[in-house]
Amino acid sequence: VSAEDRTLDLWVGEQFQDTLQMRFRVRRTLYGAESEFQRIDVVETEGHGRMLFNDGKAMLSERDEFVYHEMIAHVPLFVLPAARRVLVIGGGDGGTVREVLRHPGIEYVRLVEIDAAVVEACRRHIPLTAAALDDPRVEVALEDGVAYVARTKERYDLVLVDSTDPIGPAAPLFGGMFYDDVRRLLTDDGVVVSQAESPFYELETQAAFVALLRERFARLAVYNYTNLTYPGGLWSFTFASRGELCPTADFDPRRVAASGIDFRYYSAAVHLAAFALPRFQERRLAPWLTAGKEGPCKSPAAP
Amino acid sequence: VSAEDRTLDLWVGEQFQDTLQMRFRVRRTLYGAESEFQRIDVVETEGHGRMLFNDGKAMLSERDEFVYHEMIAHVPLFVLPAARRVLVIGGGDGGTVREVLRHPGIEYVRLVEIDAAVVEACRRHIPLTAAALDDPRVEVALEDGVAYVARTKERYDLVLVDSTDPIGPAAPLFGGMFYDDVRRLLTDDGVVVSQAESPFYELETQAAFVALLRERFARLAVYNYTNLTYPGGLWSFTFASRGELCPTADFDPRRVAASGIDFRYYSAAVHLAAFALPRFQERRLAPWLTAGKEGPCKSPAAP
């Protein structure tokens, strides 16, 4: 589809769980390709900037990508001020890497993206996020993240699983074997943060996922953010520590002010608030979570 | 439109700011009427329960109405444990009244809804919220809220402005004259909480609205919630105190546990977290806000 003609009533969007449609007004299409793994499209919208779609699902918009990317990166990095080496799985758009690089202690970021077409599309059309991939501290590896974590002898202070939904190419990124390997490659106090879907629409997916993580990590918490492009608005990340680090008790708000970074969504208050889950979500996930807003990290009550 | 035939591909939804469409799959239409003020529709959806639309805009769904209604009611009521009399402006669906009535100290609730058709539609088709209107502590007044606050000699501990967007019949509910009258009818420590639109999409509307409130109220805060049916997911309420009450410093989390109320979204942690605004919103509204998550309520920095 090509549509330079602004009079065309052109919309793009996704149908979610057969019950909801979200559509964005399109000015023009910029990129479309069938890769080995999925369909990739970039469009320029009216009101939401440029948007990336994988298999017709909205991955990011220029208007609100800062929310997701700030929250996946800064929540763990302000709990891990000594982090030097970061592994990003997925995230070929570059937005997560961009935020990681704002921390001056970071020496090396490896981005492992299975689909070269995502990186190519974003380098050409979404420099807002992809420009970060040209930073000399970054190595872009176009390979399967599952295979990489299985074979590597490298160790990382932080792993960010910046994945799509648990279907298609990203499905193994929600599995136990992948997290066995992630656990092994983390440094002793290492942390893995993972994209964990919508509490409103995918609470049972979240429950299964945190149960799987809890078998492998000593500390486990969930935190939320809210954006414009994912169905339901409210979405979650998991925060899993190989050691004893707690994302609230081991968080020093003064570090945020001292960083001098000019955030658009994140703040010290937002960091702590993000762990205050809606009651329905907290109740369902409580058997597996070890860190909450109200107190120190402790083992969960018996399920 | 009538559609008992489930094979029909029937969707209902709204177009927002000419850039975004949200549509919900419809099983059947239940109610449609043109009132003196607006078009009212109730539909039964696939996945979101029954939904109410005013002039084609989603007002509530049975699936997520608990978020909005818990957050408009319980945040102020746990700051005002002695509240006895509550005035609800708008909110003809009854959901706000339902949550208010869960506090045993409440003696009287006056619901002032301009449009009888909203109450009628919800009484017939959305008892989940409207059943509360039959409680003996509730008086339903079908009249203009602006006219009521201008003429009444009654006083209230809490006013909840459960309005639609600042266009059409709800426009005067975002005006200075209305809030002059609301201020006058509040008890000395009284509070008014108002529906305040989306920070992502309506930040300038929010800024103008909080500026208007700040001229009339000694303490002013904004808090957020996130739901499925309003565009952008994240929406806001204002919390304005006639006296010195602060929604965070004067909030005692122990009261929430002691209440024994079984919430689905609200909790003590969610109460406090809701005042931690995204940085872009906090920065824009800071000149007028007096209460934040981080510290005691104080006068704002000079704008």
Coordinates of C-alpha atoms in Angstrom, one line a residue, chain A residues 126-302:
Chain A
I126 CA 13.0 5.8 12.9
P127 CA 16.3 7.4 13.7
L128 CA 14.7 8.8 16.9
T129 CA 15.4 5.3 18.4
A130 CA 17.8 3.6 15.9
A131 CA 20.5 6.3 16.0
A132 CA 21.6 4.9 19.3
L133 CA 22.8 1.7 17.5
D134 CA 25.7 3.6 16.0
D135 CA 27.2 4.4 19.4
P136 CA 30.7 2.8 19.7
R137 CA 29.7 1.1 23.0
V138 CA 27.0 -0.9 21.1
E139 CA 27.4 -4.2 19.2
V140 CA 24.4 -5.2 17.1
A141 CA 24.2 -9.0 16.7
L142 CA 21.6 -10.2 14.2
E143 CA 20.9 -13.6 15.6
D144 CA 18.4 -15.6 17.7
G145 CA 18.5 -14.5 21.3
V146 CA 17.7 -17.9 22.5
A147 CA 20.7 -19.4 20.7
Y148 CA 22.9 -16.6 21.9
V149 CA 22.2 -17.0 25.6
A150 CA 22.6 -20.8 25.2
R151 CA 26.1 -20.5 23.7
T152 CA 27.7 -17.4 25.2
K153 CA 30.4 -17.4 27.8
E154 CA 30.1 -13.7 28.4
R155 CA 28.5 -12.4 31.5
Y156 CA 26.2 -9.4 31.9
D157 CA 25.1 -7.2 34.8
L158 CA 21.7 -6.6 33.2
V159 CA 19.6 -8.4 30.6
L160 CA 16.6 -6.6 29.1
V161 CA 14.2 -8.8 27.3
D162 CA 12.6 -6.3 24.9
S163 CA 10.3 -8.8 23.2
T164 CA 7.1 -8.8 21.3
D165 CA 4.2 -11.0 22.4
P166 CA 4.7 -14.7 23.3
I167 CA 3.7 -15.8 19.8
G168 CA 5.7 -16.1 16.7
P169 CA 9.4 -15.4 16.8
A170 CA 9.3 -14.2 20.5
A171 CA 7.6 -17.3 22.0
P172 CA 10.8 -19.0 23.2
L173 CA 11.6 -15.7 25.1
F174 CA 8.9 -16.6 27.5
G175 CA 10.2 -20.1 28.2
G176 CA 12.1 -21.8 31.0
M177 CA 15.1 -22.9 29.0
F178 CA 15.8 -19.3 27.9
Y179 CA 15.7 -18.1 31.5
D180 CA 17.9 -20.9 32.7
D181 CA 20.5 -19.5 30.3
V182 CA 19.8 -15.9 31.3
R183 CA 20.3 -16.8 34.9
R184 CA 23.6 -18.4 34.1
L185 CA 25.0 -15.5 32.2
L186 CA 24.1 -12.9 34.8
T187 CA 26.7 -11.6 37.3
D188 CA 26.1 -12.5 40.9
D189 CA 23.9 -9.4 41.6
G190 CA 22.6 -9.4 38.0
V191 CA 19.0 -8.5 37.0
V192 CA 16.8 -9.4 34.1
V193 CA 13.9 -7.2 33.2
S194 CA 11.3 -8.5 30.7
Q195 CA 8.4 -7.3 28.7
A196 CA 5.4 -9.0 30.4
E197 CA 2.2 -8.1 28.6
S198 CA -1.0 -6.5 29.9
P199 CA -2.5 -7.1 33.3
F200 CA -6.0 -6.3 32.1
Y201 CA -6.0 -8.6 29.1
E202 CA -3.3 -11.2 29.8
L203 CA -3.3 -11.7 33.6
E204 CA -3.1 -15.5 33.2
T205 CA -0.1 -15.2 30.8
Q206 CA 1.5 -13.0 33.5
A207 CA 0.8 -15.5 36.2
A208 CA 2.3 -18.4 34.2
F209 CA 5.3 -16.2 33.4
V210 CA 6.1 -15.0 36.9
A211 CA 5.7 -18.6 38.2
L212 CA 8.4 -19.7 35.7
L213 CA 10.7 -16.8 36.7
R214 CA 10.2 -17.5 40.4
E215 CA 11.6 -20.9 40.1
R216 CA 14.9 -19.4 38.8
F217 CA 15.4 -16.1 40.6
A218 CA 15.7 -15.2 44.3
R219 CA 13.8 -11.9 44.0
L220 CA 10.9 -11.2 41.7
A221 CA 8.8 -8.1 41.2
V222 CA 6.4 -6.7 38.6
Y223 CA 6.1 -3.1 37.7
N224 CA 3.7 -1.2 35.3
Y225 CA 3.8 1.6 32.9
T226 CA 1.1 3.1 30.7
N227 CA 1.3 4.1 27.0
L228 CA -0.8 4.9 24.0
T229 CA -0.1 2.1 21.5
Y230 CA -0.5 -1.2 23.3
P231 CA -4.1 -2.4 23.8
G232 CA -5.3 -1.6 27.3
G233 CA -2.7 1.1 27.9
L234 CA -1.4 -0.5 31.1
W235 CA 1.4 -3.0 30.6
S236 CA 4.0 -4.7 32.8
F237 CA 7.6 -5.5 33.2
T238 CA 9.1 -8.2 35.4
F239 CA 12.2 -7.5 37.5
A240 CA 14.1 -10.6 38.5
S241 CA 17.3 -10.6 40.5
R242 CA 19.8 -13.4 40.5
G243 CA 21.0 -12.2 43.9
E244 CA 19.2 -10.3 46.7
L245 CA 18.7 -6.9 45.0
C246 CA 15.2 -5.5 45.6
P247 CA 14.0 -2.8 43.1
T248 CA 12.4 -0.7 45.8
A249 CA 14.4 -1.2 49.0
D250 CA 17.7 -1.1 47.1
F251 CA 16.7 2.0 45.1
D252 CA 18.1 5.3 46.2
P253 CA 16.0 8.2 44.8
R254 CA 18.9 10.6 45.2
R255 CA 20.7 8.9 42.4
V256 CA 18.0 9.9 40.0
A257 CA 18.4 13.6 40.8
A258 CA 22.2 13.3 40.8
S259 CA 22.2 11.7 37.3
G260 CA 21.1 15.0 35.8
I261 CA 19.2 13.0 33.1
D262 CA 16.1 14.8 31.7
F263 CA 13.4 12.2 31.7
R264 CA 10.0 12.5 30.1
Y265 CA 8.2 9.7 32.0
Y266 CA 10.5 8.2 34.6
S267 CA 11.3 9.9 37.9
A268 CA 12.2 8.6 41.4
A269 CA 8.5 8.8 42.4
V270 CA 7.4 7.0 39.2
H271 CA 10.0 4.3 39.9
L272 CA 8.5 3.5 43.3
A273 CA 4.9 4.0 42.2
A274 CA 5.3 1.6 39.3
F275 CA 5.5 -1.3 41.7
A276 CA 2.2 -0.5 43.3
L277 CA 0.1 -2.9 41.2
P278 CA -3.7 -2.6 40.8
R279 CA -5.3 -4.8 43.5
F280 CA -6.6 -7.4 41.0
Q281 CA -3.1 -7.9 39.5
E282 CA -1.3 -7.9 42.9
R283 CA -3.7 -10.5 44.2
R284 CA -3.2 -12.8 41.3
L285 CA 0.6 -12.5 41.2
A286 CA 1.2 -12.3 44.9
P287 CA 2.2 -16.0 45.3
W288 CA 5.3 -15.5 43.3
L289 CA 6.3 -11.9 44.0
T290 CA 8.9 -11.0 46.6
A291 CA 9.1 -7.2 46.4
G292 CA 6.3 -4.8 46.8
K293 CA 5.9 -1.1 47.3
E294 CA 5.0 -1.3 51.0
G295 CA 7.9 -3.0 52.6
P296 CA 11.2 -4.6 52.3
C297 CA 11.8 -7.5 49.9
K298 CA 10.8 -10.7 51.5
S299 CA 9.9 -14.2 50.5
P300 CA 6.2 -14.5 49.4
A301 CA 3.6 -16.1 51.4
A302 CA 3.1 -19.7 50.6

